[in-house]
């Protein structure tokens, strides 16, 4: 059911940067806003980025989003151990008439 | 304090029905779009349905359209998800979400639905 494609995992050491990609189509990423979520183990997802590159209040500026065409990216700078989590992108899909999520990326801090 | 408390989950046989409820407190339900999102434990997130503020508009995911219905009772500050003709692949943790993808987004703790004979 996932329409947006993400890499299954991403690795980094503390202090490094990690980039997670999200590939979609002109029906979703290419035409509407992209959102990014962080899900820590055993908890509900938390909105990290909205409207492609905006951060909700309280989200550290180490997290940033960008988009180009039908692809979006989440960058995590200065990786910390507490960033170890699953990350999902999401967007409205005009063809399906609903929101779609990415396949999810597990970030592992080595 | 904003709270969303889901209830109504449990074990149901294939083909059966369940109605999930989401009791909202700490905010005025009628001021927000409300959504349901589900997740099979250990798997990815799937958006299920949404309803606008006054209940005049709904959207449902293809996978549940015609079987699930989202509704709300703003007077009772409660959101619902009526689930009919349940299938094994509907088994998941169902989250009630306020203002999904918005700056005031808030998720409930989720309620587990198991579909098995």
XYZ file of C-alpha atoms in Angstrom:
227
model
C 0.000 0.000 0.000
C 3.031 2.315 0.267
C 3.187 4.497 -2.783
C 6.263 6.477 -1.766
C 9.621 4.722 -1.839
C 12.257 5.121 0.857
C 15.470 3.213 1.558
C 14.906 0.567 4.241
C 17.760 1.775 6.425
C 20.318 4.502 6.921
C 23.353 4.488 9.162
C 25.521 7.101 10.788
C 27.762 7.733 13.759
C 27.086 10.433 16.339
C 27.714 13.864 14.894
C 27.447 12.745 11.291
C 24.718 13.670 8.826
C 22.187 11.304 7.322
C 19.902 11.890 4.347
C 16.721 9.909 3.719
C 15.105 10.021 0.290
C 11.427 9.723 -0.597
C 10.513 9.014 -4.190
C 7.012 9.576 -5.481
C 5.147 10.616 -8.601
C 3.437 13.634 -10.111
C 0.251 12.547 -8.333
C 1.717 13.017 -4.873
C 5.203 14.404 -4.126
C 5.301 16.253 -7.417
C 2.037 18.116 -6.835
C 1.529 18.481 -3.100
C 3.335 19.075 0.172
C 5.574 16.445 1.718
C 5.575 15.623 5.403
C 8.095 13.708 7.492
C 7.475 11.658 10.615
C 9.705 10.170 13.274
C 8.502 7.079 15.118
C 10.445 5.998 18.167
C 10.019 2.360 19.240
C 6.673 1.725 20.913
C 5.355 5.243 20.389
C 3.026 7.065 18.025
C 4.592 8.933 15.093
C 5.647 12.542 15.550
C 5.510 15.191 12.812
C 9.029 16.455 12.047
C 8.551 18.422 8.825
C 5.436 19.844 7.187
C 4.890 21.645 3.879
C 8.134 20.225 2.437
C 10.552 22.102 4.684
C 8.814 23.671 7.698
C 9.479 22.514 11.247
C 6.754 22.432 13.897
C 7.528 24.186 17.140
C 9.914 22.139 19.256
C 11.591 20.205 16.446
C 15.344 20.844 16.463
C 16.821 22.606 13.457
C 19.080 19.579 12.960
C 16.141 18.222 10.986
C 15.470 19.759 7.583
C 13.401 18.855 4.557
C 13.684 19.595 0.864
C 11.962 18.639 -2.354
C 12.742 18.629 -6.038
C 10.242 17.388 -8.578
C 8.916 14.012 -7.505
C 11.575 13.380 -4.853
C 11.940 14.691 -1.329
C 14.639 14.355 1.304
C 15.004 14.546 5.048
C 18.405 15.586 6.372
C 19.483 14.928 9.918
C 22.608 16.850 10.917
C 24.635 16.206 14.040
C 23.177 12.732 14.478
C 22.404 11.791 18.076
C 21.655 8.432 19.663
C 18.074 9.525 20.355
C 17.546 9.967 16.595
C 17.535 6.195 16.216
C 13.987 5.605 14.976
C 11.837 4.883 11.944
C 11.205 7.796 9.585
C 8.319 8.085 7.147
C 7.457 10.564 4.429
C 3.840 11.293 3.515
C 1.916 13.259 0.917
C -1.578 13.684 -0.450
C -2.134 11.657 -3.610
C -4.527 13.372 -5.968
C -5.120 10.256 -8.052
C -5.914 8.033 -5.080
C -7.803 10.712 -3.172
C -5.979 10.067 0.061
C -2.728 10.432 1.930
C 0.071 7.989 1.184
C 3.070 7.135 3.327
C 6.550 6.100 2.390
C 7.855 2.598 3.003
C 9.784 3.818 6.034
C 13.497 4.128 6.830
C 15.122 2.835 9.974
C 17.929 5.134 11.082
C 20.597 3.364 13.061
C 23.171 5.310 15.039
C 26.362 3.276 15.203
C -3.989 18.801 28.149
C -4.923 17.337 24.772
C -5.952 13.691 24.926
C -7.279 11.221 22.375
C -8.406 7.903 23.799
C -9.338 5.137 21.381
C -11.609 2.261 22.350
C -13.682 -0.471 20.744
C -10.896 -2.631 19.397
C -10.440 -6.326 19.978
C -10.798 -9.693 18.298
C -13.331 -10.110 15.507
C -13.929 -12.873 12.976
C -13.369 -12.281 9.262
C -16.475 -10.674 7.809
C -17.421 -9.170 11.148
C -17.800 -5.572 12.277
C -16.325 -3.265 14.886
C -16.830 0.375 15.742
C -13.846 2.271 17.033
C -14.353 5.365 19.140
C -11.931 8.165 19.871
C -12.808 10.357 22.834
C -11.233 13.787 22.602
C -10.496 16.096 25.506
C -8.476 19.226 26.077
C -9.596 20.804 22.812
C -12.761 21.451 20.806
C -13.195 18.626 18.328
C -15.333 20.656 15.902
C -12.378 22.944 15.173
C -10.255 20.231 13.557
C -10.175 17.764 10.714
C -9.807 14.293 12.205
C -8.159 11.203 10.747
C -7.593 7.513 11.320
C -4.207 5.949 10.542
C -3.331 2.292 11.037
C -0.158 0.310 11.436
C 0.495 -3.390 11.575
C 2.982 -3.803 14.466
C 6.461 -3.810 13.017
C 5.248 -2.545 9.635
C 4.590 0.815 7.997
C 1.927 3.479 8.427
C -1.269 3.490 6.373
C -3.682 6.414 6.225
C -7.284 5.190 6.535
C -9.762 8.060 6.481
C -10.461 11.701 7.311
C -13.428 13.899 8.083
C -13.699 17.676 7.934
C -14.665 19.888 10.843
C -18.426 19.819 10.508
C -18.679 16.278 9.190
C -19.848 17.274 5.726
C -16.882 15.748 3.904
C -15.093 12.426 4.206
C -12.306 10.686 2.325
C -11.374 7.028 2.687
C -8.398 5.025 1.469
C -9.054 2.734 -1.478
C -8.365 -0.316 0.674
C -11.259 0.453 3.038
C -13.674 2.430 0.862
C -17.142 0.909 0.949
C -16.343 -1.095 4.091
C -15.218 1.531 6.632
C -16.963 4.775 7.497
C -15.540 7.658 9.483
C -17.959 9.810 11.444
C -17.981 12.262 14.331
C -20.230 13.606 17.034
C -18.932 17.050 17.850
C -21.403 17.434 20.692
C -19.868 14.374 22.343
C -16.327 15.315 21.285
C -15.961 11.844 19.772
C -14.692 10.452 16.462
C -15.734 7.051 15.159
C -14.653 4.463 12.635
C -17.274 1.911 11.666
C -15.508 -1.110 10.199
C -17.581 -3.702 8.329
C -16.649 -6.784 6.312
C -13.357 -7.003 8.167
C -10.536 -8.948 6.570
C -7.338 -10.407 7.941
C -5.335 -7.583 6.390
C -7.341 -5.010 8.365
C -5.702 -6.246 11.568
C -3.579 -3.404 12.894
C -3.096 -0.755 15.549
C -5.528 2.036 14.723
C -4.584 5.603 15.643
C -6.955 8.529 15.956
C -5.199 11.716 14.804
C -6.112 15.359 15.318
C -5.007 17.817 12.640
C -2.955 15.221 10.715
C 0.030 16.862 8.985
C -0.874 20.154 10.652
C 0.996 22.211 13.217
C -1.409 21.131 15.960
C -1.217 17.457 15.149
C -1.773 14.996 17.989
C -1.987 11.189 17.962
C -3.836 8.887 20.296
C -2.077 5.872 21.789
C -3.763 3.509 19.342
C -6.169 0.601 19.676
C -5.483 -2.906 18.451
C -7.820 -4.682 16.056
C -7.306 -8.404 15.492
C -9.166 -10.244 12.728
C -9.062 -13.996 13.079
C -11.310 -17.022 13.173
